[in-house]
Amino acid sequence: MDLGAITKYSALHAKPNGLILQYGTAGFRTKAEHLDHVMFRMGLLAVLRSKQTKSTIGVMVTASHNPEEDNGVKLVDPLGEMLAPSWEEHATCLANAEEQDMQRVLIDISEKEAVNLQQDAFVVIGRDTRPSSEKLSQSVIDGVTVLGGQFHDYGLLTTPQLHYMVYCRNTGGRYGKATIEGYYQKLSKAFVELTKQASCSGDEYRSLKVDCANGIGALKLREMEHYFSQGLSVQLFNDGSKGKLNHLCGADFVKSHQKPPQGMEIKSNERCCSFDGDADRIVYYYHDADGHFHLIDGDKIATLISSFLKELLVEIGESLNIGVVQTAYANGSSTRYLEEVMKVPVYCTKTGVKHLHHKAQEFDIGVYFEANGHGTALFSTAVEMKIKQSAEQLEDKKRKAAKMLENIIDLFNQAAGDAISDMLVIEAILALKGLTVQQWDALYTDLPNRQLKVQVADRRVISTTNAERQAVTPPGLQEAINDLVKKYKLSRAFVRPSGTEDVVRVYAEADSQESADHLAHEVSLAVFQLAGGIGERPQPGYKAAETTHNINNAFGPGTADEHTVP
């Protein structure tokens, strides 16, 4: 390690005084002008991680659904997954080190993780369309090269496309070809094969309006659309030609404001969807004949996908172990529908996509989605081989179902939630089942719910268990919640501390909006009394509250974590 060169280069990417950042689920994220030193240092860290794992590591420059003036960076581990938690700590430590401590911190990390500094390193880099991204990705490259790492700069990519590239490179091409054409061809071939099987005639199912959040999704979907155009025609809105990234558009806006994005006219019963700024989330929606807006969020997407997978397995005659992974924020109706109607087991994890992904890996087939529209399906290697064999050996209907499942497996991006991939999966399933968007929406009706925030002196007084669904401390709080829940039909409630500020988040659902509102207010009062509430006691009345579907990331641009309610 040429410490002299590192010191010299580091001075060109100097850290602003007093700036402290934390590497979270979304990596680092803040105003773009504060990130130059972080990018350089993440280039250094990616080289160390690559040497340690003897694998290609990814660095993605993006701030997802944050405003255009923000930016961020996250590292991608060898199988396309998020950075290991111990390395998140190294990232925080390295980003916050003062110039004079840089060398010591790098040596500490190398020693702690037993990094062989003679090992070759390879890093791949992608970026979104923000004005600041190109210069910031150059700072990453400076960090990679000063430590002697090799790199490939993919330039403009969606976040899930970079995850895909890393996965392909570390499986020797077994997962796919690590080029943008390789990605387009793999997904499109699977999609076109699937839609050929659809029996519904006419074009009524086959056109889709897509809001691209004025982000990278528009660019990549435009490049890709001719590959799959025989199966689907897409009409792009908020494509970045005018309008700011994520401003009054995108999946996060649509979900939290319960209305269509600006710049998109919707006729009744037209199928529409929105990506977020880096195209790793998707939500669907439509207007009914009366002009009412209907949102179809991650819970309903997971239900459609897992039900279809279960039907194919039944058709093939395979009893594989399939599981759906949700968080406590998933609507109770979705859980009930999956367990009672579809007979698919549902598991709950802590909030945060890395927890869901990890749990989904435990099954032959694991489907996970957060309500915000981030999710995918994972298939074990043994299952993939079994289905391939079935597609070759079985007869007639069974063979057709096995072939469908083989194509569905290829259509998913198993490295990460991917709006383009998920969109094609959903479109294929709707076509194959002959479902309209209204029929899909009618699978079940969401229970009314309400979210509130209670300010407390210290959020650490609240600790939880059972995937954040039960409070352990302070004493008496869970008992109080249990008693309140008993008063209402089809009700449940839970509280959890915020990850970023001294507030406690309250979630309640019940058979009517009025009951959900009352329950949420009563639980808020219990939190205020038992967990050291400060300021004004919670008042009934819900102008400031997050409403029905407004579940994940509904708390404004200040949220630090991308795939969680922090």
Coordinates of C-alpha atoms in Angstrom, one line a residue, residues 69-297:
E69 CA -29.3 18.1 -5.3
D70 CA -28.5 15.2 -3.1
N71 CA -26.2 12.3 -4.0
G72 CA -24.9 9.1 -2.4
V73 CA -22.9 6.0 -2.7
K74 CA -23.2 2.4 -1.8
L75 CA -21.0 -0.7 -2.2
V76 CA -22.3 -4.0 -3.7
D77 CA -20.9 -7.3 -2.3
P78 CA -19.9 -10.3 -4.5
L79 CA -23.3 -11.9 -5.1
G80 CA -25.0 -8.5 -5.8
E81 CA -26.1 -8.1 -2.2
M82 CA -25.7 -5.2 0.1
L83 CA -22.4 -4.6 1.9
A84 CA -21.7 -6.9 4.9
P85 CA -22.6 -5.2 8.3
S86 CA -19.0 -5.3 9.6
W87 CA -17.8 -3.4 6.4
E88 CA -20.6 -0.9 6.9
E89 CA -18.8 0.0 10.1
H90 CA -15.5 0.3 8.2
A91 CA -17.2 2.5 5.7
T92 CA -18.5 4.9 8.4
C93 CA -15.1 4.9 10.1
L94 CA -13.1 5.6 6.9
A95 CA -15.6 8.3 5.7
N96 CA -15.3 10.2 9.0
A97 CA -11.6 9.9 9.5
E98 CA -9.6 13.2 9.7
E99 CA -6.9 13.5 7.0
Q100 CA -4.0 12.7 9.4
D101 CA -5.8 9.5 10.5
M102 CA -6.5 8.1 7.1
Q103 CA -3.4 5.9 6.8
R104 CA -4.0 4.4 10.3
V105 CA -7.7 3.6 9.5
L106 CA -6.8 1.9 6.2
I107 CA -4.1 -0.2 8.0
D108 CA -6.5 -1.0 10.8
I109 CA -9.2 -2.3 8.3
S110 CA -6.6 -4.3 6.4
E111 CA -5.3 -6.0 9.6
K112 CA -8.7 -6.5 11.1
E113 CA -10.1 -8.2 8.0
A114 CA -6.8 -10.0 7.1
V115 CA -6.7 -8.4 3.7
N116 CA -3.9 -9.7 1.4
L117 CA -2.6 -6.5 -0.1
Q118 CA -0.8 -8.4 -2.9
Q119 CA -4.1 -9.8 -4.1
D120 CA -5.6 -8.3 -7.3
A121 CA -8.7 -6.1 -7.0
F122 CA -11.5 -5.4 -9.5
V123 CA -14.2 -2.8 -9.0
V124 CA -17.2 -1.9 -11.2
I125 CA -18.8 1.5 -11.1
G126 CA -22.3 2.8 -12.1
R127 CA -24.0 6.1 -11.7
D128 CA -27.5 7.7 -12.0
T129 CA -28.4 10.8 -14.0
R130 CA -27.9 13.5 -11.3
P131 CA -25.8 16.5 -12.5
S132 CA -23.2 15.7 -9.8
S133 CA -22.9 11.9 -10.5
E134 CA -20.2 12.0 -13.2
K135 CA -17.7 14.0 -11.2
L136 CA -18.4 12.0 -8.1
S137 CA -17.9 8.7 -9.9
Q138 CA -14.5 10.1 -11.1
S139 CA -13.6 10.5 -7.4
V140 CA -14.4 6.9 -6.8
I141 CA -12.1 5.9 -9.7
D142 CA -9.3 8.0 -8.2
G143 CA -9.6 6.0 -5.0
V144 CA -9.6 2.7 -6.8
T145 CA -6.5 3.5 -8.9
V146 CA -4.4 5.0 -6.1
L147 CA -4.7 1.6 -4.3
G148 CA -3.8 -0.2 -7.5
G149 CA -7.2 -1.6 -8.3
Q150 CA -8.5 -2.4 -11.8
F151 CA -11.9 -1.1 -12.6
H152 CA -14.7 -1.0 -15.3
D153 CA -16.9 2.1 -15.4
Y154 CA -20.3 1.2 -16.7
G155 CA -21.3 4.8 -16.7
L156 CA -25.1 5.4 -16.5
L157 CA -26.9 2.4 -15.0
T158 CA -29.9 1.7 -12.8
T159 CA -28.9 0.6 -9.3
P160 CA -30.2 -3.0 -9.8
Q161 CA -28.3 -3.2 -13.1
L162 CA -25.1 -2.7 -11.3
H163 CA -26.1 -5.4 -8.7
Y164 CA -26.7 -7.7 -11.7
M165 CA -23.3 -6.9 -13.3
V166 CA -21.5 -7.7 -10.0
Y167 CA -23.5 -11.0 -9.7
C168 CA -22.7 -12.0 -13.3
R169 CA -19.0 -11.3 -12.9
N170 CA -18.7 -13.3 -9.7
T171 CA -20.5 -16.4 -11.0
G172 CA -18.3 -16.6 -14.1
G173 CA -21.2 -15.7 -16.4
R174 CA -23.5 -18.5 -15.0
Y175 CA -26.1 -15.9 -13.9
G176 CA -25.8 -13.9 -17.1
K177 CA -23.6 -11.8 -19.3
A178 CA -22.2 -8.8 -17.5
T179 CA -23.0 -6.2 -20.1
I180 CA -26.1 -3.9 -20.6
E181 CA -27.0 -5.9 -23.7
G182 CA -26.7 -9.1 -21.7
Y183 CA -29.2 -7.7 -19.2
Y184 CA -31.6 -6.6 -21.8
Q185 CA -31.4 -9.8 -23.8
K186 CA -31.8 -12.1 -20.7
L187 CA -34.9 -10.4 -19.4
S188 CA -36.5 -9.7 -22.8
K189 CA -36.1 -13.2 -24.1
A190 CA -37.8 -14.6 -20.9
F191 CA -40.6 -12.0 -21.1
V192 CA -41.3 -12.6 -24.8
E193 CA -41.3 -16.4 -24.3
L194 CA -43.8 -16.0 -21.4
T195 CA -46.2 -13.6 -23.2
K196 CA -46.3 -16.0 -26.2
Q197 CA -48.2 -18.4 -23.9
A198 CA -50.8 -15.8 -23.1
S199 CA -54.2 -16.7 -24.5
C200 CA -55.9 -13.3 -24.2
S201 CA -56.3 -11.6 -27.6
G202 CA -56.4 -7.9 -28.4
D203 CA -54.2 -5.1 -27.1
E204 CA -56.2 -4.1 -24.1
Y205 CA -53.8 -5.7 -21.6
R206 CA -50.6 -4.9 -23.5
S207 CA -50.0 -1.2 -23.1
L208 CA -48.6 0.4 -19.9
K209 CA -47.9 4.0 -18.9
V210 CA -44.6 4.3 -17.0
D211 CA -43.6 7.3 -14.8
C212 CA -39.8 7.2 -14.8
A213 CA -39.3 9.9 -12.0
N214 CA -37.2 11.9 -14.5
G215 CA -34.4 9.4 -13.7
I216 CA -32.2 6.7 -15.1
G217 CA -35.1 4.3 -15.5
A218 CA -36.3 6.3 -18.6
L219 CA -33.0 6.1 -20.3
K220 CA -32.6 2.3 -19.8
L221 CA -36.2 1.5 -20.5
R222 CA -36.0 3.4 -23.8
E223 CA -32.8 1.5 -24.8
M224 CA -34.5 -1.8 -23.9
E225 CA -38.1 -1.4 -25.2
H226 CA -37.4 -2.7 -28.7
Y227 CA -36.2 -6.0 -27.3
F228 CA -39.6 -6.8 -25.8
S229 CA -42.0 -4.6 -27.9
Q230 CA -43.8 -7.6 -29.3
G231 CA -45.0 -8.5 -25.8
L232 CA -45.7 -5.0 -24.4
S233 CA -45.9 -1.4 -25.5
V234 CA -44.7 1.1 -22.9
Q235 CA -45.5 4.8 -22.9
L236 CA -42.9 6.8 -20.9
F237 CA -43.7 9.9 -18.8
N238 CA -41.3 12.1 -16.7
D239 CA -38.5 10.8 -18.9
G240 CA -35.9 13.4 -17.8
S241 CA -36.3 15.6 -21.0
K242 CA -37.8 18.3 -18.7
G243 CA -38.6 18.3 -15.0
K244 CA -36.4 17.6 -12.0
L245 CA -35.5 14.1 -10.8
N246 CA -38.1 12.8 -8.3
H247 CA -39.9 16.2 -8.2
L248 CA -43.7 15.6 -8.0
C249 CA -43.2 12.2 -9.6
G250 CA -41.8 8.7 -9.0
A251 CA -42.8 5.7 -6.8
D252 CA -42.1 7.5 -3.5
F253 CA -44.2 10.5 -4.4
V254 CA -47.1 8.4 -5.7
K255 CA -47.1 6.2 -2.6
S256 CA -46.8 9.0 -0.1
H257 CA -49.2 11.4 -1.7
Q258 CA -51.8 8.8 -2.9
K259 CA -52.1 10.5 -6.3
P260 CA -50.7 10.1 -9.8
P261 CA -47.4 11.9 -10.7
Q262 CA -47.5 15.3 -12.4
G263 CA -47.3 15.1 -16.2
M264 CA -49.3 11.9 -16.6
E265 CA -53.0 12.0 -17.8
I266 CA -54.8 8.8 -16.7
K267 CA -58.0 7.5 -18.3
S268 CA -60.2 5.3 -16.2
N269 CA -58.9 1.7 -15.7
E270 CA -55.6 2.4 -17.5
R271 CA -52.7 0.4 -16.1
C272 CA -49.9 2.7 -14.8
C273 CA -46.7 2.3 -12.8
S274 CA -44.0 4.5 -11.3
F275 CA -40.3 3.8 -10.8
D276 CA -38.2 5.6 -8.2
G277 CA -35.1 7.7 -9.2
D278 CA -32.7 4.8 -9.5
A279 CA -35.3 2.3 -10.7
D280 CA -35.2 -0.2 -7.8
R281 CA -38.8 0.3 -6.7
I282 CA -42.1 0.1 -8.5
V283 CA -45.7 0.7 -7.6
Y284 CA -48.8 0.3 -9.8
Y285 CA -52.0 2.4 -9.8
Y286 CA -55.1 3.2 -11.8
H287 CA -58.2 5.4 -11.7
D288 CA -61.6 3.6 -11.5
A289 CA -64.7 4.6 -13.5
D290 CA -65.6 7.2 -10.8
G291 CA -62.1 8.8 -11.0
H292 CA -60.9 7.4 -7.7
F293 CA -57.2 6.7 -7.4
H294 CA -56.2 3.2 -6.5
L295 CA -52.6 2.3 -5.4
I296 CA -51.2 -1.2 -5.8
D297 CA -48.2 -1.4 -3.5

